[in-house]
XYZ file of C-alpha atoms in Angstrom:
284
model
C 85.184 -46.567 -208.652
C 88.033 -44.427 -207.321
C 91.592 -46.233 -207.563
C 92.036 -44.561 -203.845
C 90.880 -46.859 -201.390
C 89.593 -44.116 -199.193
C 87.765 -42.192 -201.863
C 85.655 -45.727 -202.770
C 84.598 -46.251 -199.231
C 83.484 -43.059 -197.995
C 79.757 -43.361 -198.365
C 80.246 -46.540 -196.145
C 82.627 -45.030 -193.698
C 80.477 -41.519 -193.569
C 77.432 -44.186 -193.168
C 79.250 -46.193 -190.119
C 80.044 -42.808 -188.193
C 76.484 -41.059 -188.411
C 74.841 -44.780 -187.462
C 77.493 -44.613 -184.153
C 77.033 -40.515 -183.805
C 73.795 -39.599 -185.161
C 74.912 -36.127 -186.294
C 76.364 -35.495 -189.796
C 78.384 -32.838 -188.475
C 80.327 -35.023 -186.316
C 80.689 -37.721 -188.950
C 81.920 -35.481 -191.513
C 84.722 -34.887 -188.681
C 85.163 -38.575 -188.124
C 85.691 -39.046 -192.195
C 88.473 -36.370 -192.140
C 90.295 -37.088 -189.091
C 90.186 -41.386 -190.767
C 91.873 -39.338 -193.622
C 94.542 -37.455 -191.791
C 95.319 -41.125 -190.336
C 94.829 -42.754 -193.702
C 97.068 -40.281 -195.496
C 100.096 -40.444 -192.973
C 100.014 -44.661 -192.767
C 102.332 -46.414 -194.550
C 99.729 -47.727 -197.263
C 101.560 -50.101 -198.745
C 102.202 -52.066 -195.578
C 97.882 -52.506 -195.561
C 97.143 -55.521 -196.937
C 93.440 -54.726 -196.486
C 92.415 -51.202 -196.883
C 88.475 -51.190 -196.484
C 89.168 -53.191 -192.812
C 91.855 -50.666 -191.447
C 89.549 -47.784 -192.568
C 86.389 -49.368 -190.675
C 88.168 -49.980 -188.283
C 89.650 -45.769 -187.921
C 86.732 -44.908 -188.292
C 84.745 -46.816 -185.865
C 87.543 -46.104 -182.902
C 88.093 -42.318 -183.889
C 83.511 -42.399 -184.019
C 83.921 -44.181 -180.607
C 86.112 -41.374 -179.054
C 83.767 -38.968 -179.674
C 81.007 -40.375 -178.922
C 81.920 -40.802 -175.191
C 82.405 -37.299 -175.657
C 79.240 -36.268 -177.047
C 77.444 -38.540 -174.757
C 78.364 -36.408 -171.646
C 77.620 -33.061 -173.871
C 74.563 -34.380 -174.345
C 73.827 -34.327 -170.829
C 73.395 -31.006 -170.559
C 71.248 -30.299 -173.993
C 68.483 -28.337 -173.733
C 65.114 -29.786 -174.293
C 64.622 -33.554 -176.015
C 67.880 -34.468 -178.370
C 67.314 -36.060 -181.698
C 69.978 -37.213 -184.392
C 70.578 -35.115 -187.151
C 68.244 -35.833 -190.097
C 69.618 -36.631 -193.414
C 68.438 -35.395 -197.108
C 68.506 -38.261 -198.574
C 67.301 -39.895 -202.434
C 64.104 -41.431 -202.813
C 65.899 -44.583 -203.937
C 67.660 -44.993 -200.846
C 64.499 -46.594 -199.852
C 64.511 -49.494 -202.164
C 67.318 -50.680 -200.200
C 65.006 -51.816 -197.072
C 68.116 -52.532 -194.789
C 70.287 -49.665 -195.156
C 66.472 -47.241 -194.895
C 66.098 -48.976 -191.463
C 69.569 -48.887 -190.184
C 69.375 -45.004 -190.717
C 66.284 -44.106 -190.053
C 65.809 -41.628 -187.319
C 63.270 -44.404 -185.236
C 66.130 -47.030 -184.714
C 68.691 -44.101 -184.431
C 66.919 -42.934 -180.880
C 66.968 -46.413 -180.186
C 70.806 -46.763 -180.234
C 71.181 -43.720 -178.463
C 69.846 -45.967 -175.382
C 73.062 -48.318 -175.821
C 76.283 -47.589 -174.745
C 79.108 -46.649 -176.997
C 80.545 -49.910 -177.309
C 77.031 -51.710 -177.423
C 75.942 -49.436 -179.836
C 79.442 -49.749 -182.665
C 78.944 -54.047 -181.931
C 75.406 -53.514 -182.883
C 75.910 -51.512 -185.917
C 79.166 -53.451 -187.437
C 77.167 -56.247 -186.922
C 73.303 -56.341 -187.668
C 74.254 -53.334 -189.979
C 77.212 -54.061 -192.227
C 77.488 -57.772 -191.319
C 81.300 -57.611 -189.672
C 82.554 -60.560 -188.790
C 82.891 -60.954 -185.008
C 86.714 -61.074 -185.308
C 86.493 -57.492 -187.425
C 84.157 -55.990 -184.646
C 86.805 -57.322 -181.818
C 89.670 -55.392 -183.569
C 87.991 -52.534 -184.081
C 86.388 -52.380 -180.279
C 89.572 -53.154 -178.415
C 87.565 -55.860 -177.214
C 87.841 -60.134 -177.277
C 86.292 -61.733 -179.429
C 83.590 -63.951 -176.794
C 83.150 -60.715 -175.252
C 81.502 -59.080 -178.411
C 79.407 -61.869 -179.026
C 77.813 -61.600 -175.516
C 77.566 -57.312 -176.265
C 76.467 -58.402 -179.796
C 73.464 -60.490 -178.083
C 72.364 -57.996 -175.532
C 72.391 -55.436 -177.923
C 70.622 -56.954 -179.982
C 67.971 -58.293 -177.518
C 67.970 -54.346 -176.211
C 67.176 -52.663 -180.082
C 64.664 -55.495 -180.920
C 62.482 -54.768 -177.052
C 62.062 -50.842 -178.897
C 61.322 -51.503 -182.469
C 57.589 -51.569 -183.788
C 57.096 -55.321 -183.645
C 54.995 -55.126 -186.825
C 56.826 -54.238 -189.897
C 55.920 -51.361 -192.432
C 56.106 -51.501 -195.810
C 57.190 -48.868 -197.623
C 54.504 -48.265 -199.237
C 52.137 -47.775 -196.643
C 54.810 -45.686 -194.652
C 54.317 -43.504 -197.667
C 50.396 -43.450 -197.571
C 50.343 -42.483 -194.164
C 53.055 -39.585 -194.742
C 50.614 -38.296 -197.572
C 47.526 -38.100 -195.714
C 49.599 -36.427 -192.561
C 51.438 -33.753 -195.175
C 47.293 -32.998 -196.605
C 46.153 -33.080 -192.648
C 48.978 -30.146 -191.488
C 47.700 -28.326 -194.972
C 44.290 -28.686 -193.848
C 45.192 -27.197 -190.337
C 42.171 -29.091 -188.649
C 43.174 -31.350 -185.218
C 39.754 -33.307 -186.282
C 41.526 -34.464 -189.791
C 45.071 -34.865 -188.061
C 43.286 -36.841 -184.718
C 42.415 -39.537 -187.684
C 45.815 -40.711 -188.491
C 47.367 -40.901 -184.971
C 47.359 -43.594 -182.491
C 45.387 -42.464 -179.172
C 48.825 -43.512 -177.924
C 51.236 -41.043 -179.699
C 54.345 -39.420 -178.751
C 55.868 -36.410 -180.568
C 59.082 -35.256 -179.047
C 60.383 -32.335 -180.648
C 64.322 -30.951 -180.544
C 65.242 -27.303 -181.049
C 68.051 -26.909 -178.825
C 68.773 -23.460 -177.315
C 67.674 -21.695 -180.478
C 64.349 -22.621 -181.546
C 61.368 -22.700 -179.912
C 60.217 -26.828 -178.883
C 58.105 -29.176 -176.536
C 61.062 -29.761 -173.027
C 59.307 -33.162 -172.978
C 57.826 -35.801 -175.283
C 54.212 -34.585 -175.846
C 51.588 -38.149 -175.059
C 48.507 -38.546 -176.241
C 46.527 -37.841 -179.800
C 44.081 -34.983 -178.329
C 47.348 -33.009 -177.351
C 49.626 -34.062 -180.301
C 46.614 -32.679 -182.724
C 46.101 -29.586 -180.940
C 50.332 -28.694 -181.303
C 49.948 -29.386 -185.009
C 47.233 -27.648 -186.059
C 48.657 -24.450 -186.922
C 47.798 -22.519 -190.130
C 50.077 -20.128 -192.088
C 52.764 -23.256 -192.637
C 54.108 -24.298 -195.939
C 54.893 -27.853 -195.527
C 55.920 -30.454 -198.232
C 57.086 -33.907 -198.909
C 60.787 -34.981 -198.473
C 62.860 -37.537 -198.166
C 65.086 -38.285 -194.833
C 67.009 -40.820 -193.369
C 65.632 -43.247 -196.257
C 62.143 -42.975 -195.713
C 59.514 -40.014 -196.660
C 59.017 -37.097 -194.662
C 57.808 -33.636 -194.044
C 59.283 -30.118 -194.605
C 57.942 -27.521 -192.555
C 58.984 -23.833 -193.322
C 58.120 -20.721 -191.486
C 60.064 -17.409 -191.801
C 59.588 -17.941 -187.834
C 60.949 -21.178 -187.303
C 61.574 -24.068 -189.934
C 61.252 -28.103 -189.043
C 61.416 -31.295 -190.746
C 59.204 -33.931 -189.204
C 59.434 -37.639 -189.221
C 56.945 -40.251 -188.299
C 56.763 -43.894 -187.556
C 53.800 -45.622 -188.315
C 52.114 -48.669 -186.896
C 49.377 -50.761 -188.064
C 48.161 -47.706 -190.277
C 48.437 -44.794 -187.590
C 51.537 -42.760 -186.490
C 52.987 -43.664 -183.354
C 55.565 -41.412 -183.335
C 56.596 -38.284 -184.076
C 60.139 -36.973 -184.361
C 59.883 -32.740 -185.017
C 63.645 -31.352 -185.566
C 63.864 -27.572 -185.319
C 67.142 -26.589 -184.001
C 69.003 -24.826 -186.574
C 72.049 -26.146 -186.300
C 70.958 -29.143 -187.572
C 69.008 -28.316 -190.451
C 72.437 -26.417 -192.394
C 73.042 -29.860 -194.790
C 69.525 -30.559 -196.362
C 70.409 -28.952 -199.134
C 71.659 -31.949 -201.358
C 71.379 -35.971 -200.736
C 73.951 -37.863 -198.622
C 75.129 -40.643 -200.419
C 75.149 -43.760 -198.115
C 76.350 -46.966 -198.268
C 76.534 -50.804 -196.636
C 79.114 -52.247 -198.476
């Protein structure tokens, strides 16, 4: 480990300002400016280095997240976070898979900024309420009552039966050999007669305006031939690779009791630039 505080904790601080921003982009910003700040304090005066840089990070994540959130407002078509390459391994650690995956990160984009940091210091990295106050600008009874609600808010939208990862995986297979297959028969097997696939390509790529309902419709939009697709591995869980000299995607897809319920297709290009190596990510 890296004698420079900063240096050690930058897979956890790069991990707390995607889970508050959902775009690696504006993370990676996040990390730097924390550095800028880091590098001009007076670090000898810090008696404990890995709080003041949680705590940077999470108020300079914060400030742009109100920002984003009104930019946002104006995005064309559905918005989705900004998947992450990330190592196969990454998986084995359940909690840190789930707190990144891009399922609960639509979910926190329901919360408000605030809600969503107390939520993620908390259920995420395990901050004590007194760490999550100083870092919020907020008292400490006060973030126990957002802690609760945002809690209560997150757990209403999560699958309420859990997933092992070794299903997850099972299902992912037979859905990569179903788009190979280009058949909606094949494909109409593994999804729920309830599924939603929302798709994001921004201004540039072609996408669904609105979350697509229903397996008859969802089957029909994915069974196109001519596509090389192929396994991958984002946000901690497996996933799909789609590319098309037209138009490339990566899909993801949570699954419930053995059939996907939904389906999260990212083609905007802009946020496709940093699959080209894993992220490293951390909790502690």
């Amino acid at each position: 480990m890296s004698d420079d505080p900063f240096l050690a904790h930058r897979p956890l601080l790069f991990t707390i300002a995607y889970e508050l921003l959902g775009s690696a982009a504006d993370a990676e910003d996040v990390v730097q400016e924390s550095w800028l700040r880091w590098a001009g304090a007076d670090q000898a005066q810090v008696g404990e280095p890995r709080a003041y840089l949680v705590r940077t990070v999470t108020r300079q994540a914060l400030n742009r997240l109100r920002t984003e959130s009104r930019r946002r407002e104006v995005y064309v078509g559905e918005w989705l976070p900004e998947p992450l390459l990330t190592a196969p391994d990454v998986a084995d650690d359940v909690e840190l898979a789930e707190s990144v995956s891009l399922a609960l990160l639509v979910v926190l984009e329901t919360l408000g900024p605030t809600e969503r940091a107390v939520f993620v210091l908390r259920e995420v990295f395990q901050l004590s309420f007194g760490e999550i106050a100083d870092a919020v600008g907020k008292p400490v009874p006060t973030v126990r009552q957002i802690a609760h609600r945002a809690r209560t808010h997150v757990a209403a939208r999560q699958p309420r039966v859990p997933v092992s990862r070794t299903e997850h995986e099972a299902v992912v297979e037979q859905f990569l050999a179903a788009l190979r297959s280009g058949r909606p028969e094949q494909l109409l097997g593994l999804l729920a007669p309830d599924v939603v696939l929302i798709a994001d390509g921004g201004a540039s790529a072609t996408a669904a305006p609105a979350p697509v309902r229903g397996a008859e419709l969802v089957a029909s939009l994915l069974a196109r031939p001519n596509r090389v697709v192929s396994l991958t591995w984002l946000n901690g869980s497996a996933a799909i690779r789609v590319d098309s000299d037209r138009q490339p995607a990566v899909v993801s897809v949570t699954v419930q009791r053995g059939r996907i319920s939904r389906i999260y297709a990212i083609a905007n290009p802009d946020k496709l630039t940093r699959l080209t190596a894993p992220v490293p990510l951390a909790r502690g």
